[in-house]
């Protein structure tokens, strides 16, 4: 059985004549996820944070909610539901796999 250690991976790609790209990969149980509504300039936000990196998601241009913002929020919701379903599926399969590995 291999040990999987938690980590957060951040990359920054800057190439001539190309858009800058930042990638953040969270592979840690220490991930904190928050959502709320900012009071000073009312708009929703979603935050993913570890000790190493934060990702904040909010409305277009930090302005009022647009149709595009609603579409993105629905995509996030649906993707999170699929992620949960896949985690639950694989988690329930792990004890069965471990039992067959030790029986051999």
CSV table of C-alpha atoms in Angstrom, one decimal:
chain,number,residue,atom,x,y,z
A,1,UNK,CA,0.0,0.0,0.0
A,2,UNK,CA,1.5,3.4,-1.0
A,3,UNK,CA,1.3,6.4,1.2
A,4,UNK,CA,-0.3,9.4,-0.4
A,5,UNK,CA,0.9,12.6,1.3
A,6,UNK,CA,-1.2,15.8,1.1
A,7,UNK,CA,0.0,18.7,-1.0
A,8,UNK,CA,-1.1,21.8,-2.9
A,9,UNK,CA,0.5,22.4,-6.3
A,10,UNK,CA,0.6,25.9,-7.9
A,11,UNK,CA,2.0,26.7,-11.3
A,12,UNK,CA,2.4,29.9,-13.2
A,13,UNK,CA,3.0,29.9,-17.0
A,14,UNK,CA,4.1,33.1,-18.7
A,15,UNK,CA,4.9,32.8,-22.4
A,16,UNK,CA,5.5,35.5,-25.0
A,17,UNK,CA,2.4,36.3,-27.1
A,18,UNK,CA,0.2,34.1,-24.8
A,19,UNK,CA,-2.1,34.7,-21.9
A,20,UNK,CA,-0.6,34.1,-18.4
A,21,UNK,CA,-2.0,31.0,-16.8
A,22,UNK,CA,-2.1,30.1,-13.1
A,23,UNK,CA,-3.0,26.5,-12.1
A,24,UNK,CA,-3.9,25.5,-8.6
A,25,UNK,CA,-4.3,21.8,-7.6
A,26,UNK,CA,-5.4,20.9,-4.1
A,27,UNK,CA,-4.6,17.4,-2.9
A,28,UNK,CA,-5.1,17.9,0.8
A,29,UNK,CA,-7.7,17.1,3.5
A,30,UNK,CA,-6.7,20.5,5.0
A,31,UNK,CA,-8.7,22.3,2.3
A,32,UNK,CA,-11.2,24.8,3.6
A,33,UNK,CA,-14.2,25.8,1.5
A,34,UNK,CA,-16.3,28.8,2.3
A,35,UNK,CA,-19.2,30.6,0.5
A,36,UNK,CA,-21.0,33.7,1.5
A,37,UNK,CA,-22.2,37.1,0.6
A,38,UNK,CA,-20.0,40.2,0.8
A,39,UNK,CA,-21.8,42.9,2.7
A,40,UNK,CA,-19.9,46.1,1.6
A,41,UNK,CA,-20.4,45.5,-2.1
A,42,UNK,CA,-23.2,42.8,-2.1
A,43,UNK,CA,-22.1,39.8,-4.2
A,44,UNK,CA,-21.6,36.1,-3.6
A,45,UNK,CA,-18.2,34.5,-3.2
A,46,UNK,CA,-16.8,31.0,-3.1
A,47,UNK,CA,-13.3,30.3,-1.6
A,48,UNK,CA,-11.1,27.3,-1.7
A,49,UNK,CA,-8.1,27.7,0.7
A,50,UNK,CA,-5.2,25.7,2.0
A,51,UNK,CA,-2.1,26.9,3.9
A,52,UNK,CA,-0.3,27.1,0.5
A,53,UNK,CA,-2.9,28.7,-1.8
A,54,UNK,CA,-6.3,30.4,-2.0
A,55,UNK,CA,-8.8,30.5,-4.9
A,56,UNK,CA,-11.6,33.0,-4.8
A,57,UNK,CA,-14.5,33.0,-7.2
A,58,UNK,CA,-17.0,35.8,-7.5
A,59,UNK,CA,-19.1,37.7,-10.0
A,60,UNK,CA,-17.9,39.2,-13.3
A,61,UNK,CA,-15.8,42.2,-12.6
A,62,UNK,CA,-16.8,42.0,-8.9
A,63,UNK,CA,-20.1,43.5,-10.0
A,64,UNK,CA,-23.8,42.5,-9.9
A,65,UNK,CA,-24.8,38.9,-10.7
A,66,UNK,CA,-25.1,38.3,-14.5
A,67,UNK,CA,-26.7,35.5,-16.4
A,68,UNK,CA,-23.1,34.2,-17.1
A,69,UNK,CA,-22.4,34.2,-13.3
A,70,UNK,CA,-25.5,32.1,-12.7
A,71,UNK,CA,-24.4,29.7,-15.4
A,72,UNK,CA,-21.0,29.3,-13.8
A,73,UNK,CA,-22.5,28.9,-10.4
A,74,UNK,CA,-24.7,26.0,-11.8
A,75,UNK,CA,-21.6,24.4,-13.4
A,76,UNK,CA,-19.8,24.6,-10.0
A,77,UNK,CA,-22.8,23.0,-8.2
A,78,UNK,CA,-23.1,20.2,-10.8
A,79,UNK,CA,-19.4,19.5,-10.8
A,80,UNK,CA,-19.3,19.4,-7.0
A,81,UNK,CA,-22.2,16.9,-7.0
A,82,UNK,CA,-20.4,14.7,-9.5
A,83,UNK,CA,-17.2,14.9,-7.4
A,84,UNK,CA,-19.1,13.9,-4.3
A,85,UNK,CA,-20.8,11.0,-6.1
A,86,UNK,CA,-17.4,9.8,-7.5
A,87,UNK,CA,-15.7,10.1,-4.1
A,88,UNK,CA,-18.5,8.1,-2.4
A,89,UNK,CA,-18.4,5.4,-5.1
A,90,UNK,CA,-14.6,4.9,-4.8
A,91,UNK,CA,-14.7,5.2,-1.0
A,92,UNK,CA,-17.2,2.3,-0.8
A,93,UNK,CA,-15.1,0.2,-3.2
A,94,UNK,CA,-11.9,0.7,-1.1
A,95,UNK,CA,-12.8,-1.6,1.8
A,96,UNK,CA,-13.8,-4.4,-0.6
A,97,UNK,CA,-10.5,-4.0,-2.5
A,98,UNK,CA,-8.5,-4.0,0.8
A,99,UNK,CA,-10.3,-7.1,2.0
A,100,UNK,CA,-9.5,-9.0,-1.3
A,101,UNK,CA,-5.9,-7.8,-1.2
A,102,UNK,CA,-5.3,-9.2,2.3
A,103,UNK,CA,-7.1,-12.4,1.5
A,104,UNK,CA,-4.5,-13.3,-1.2
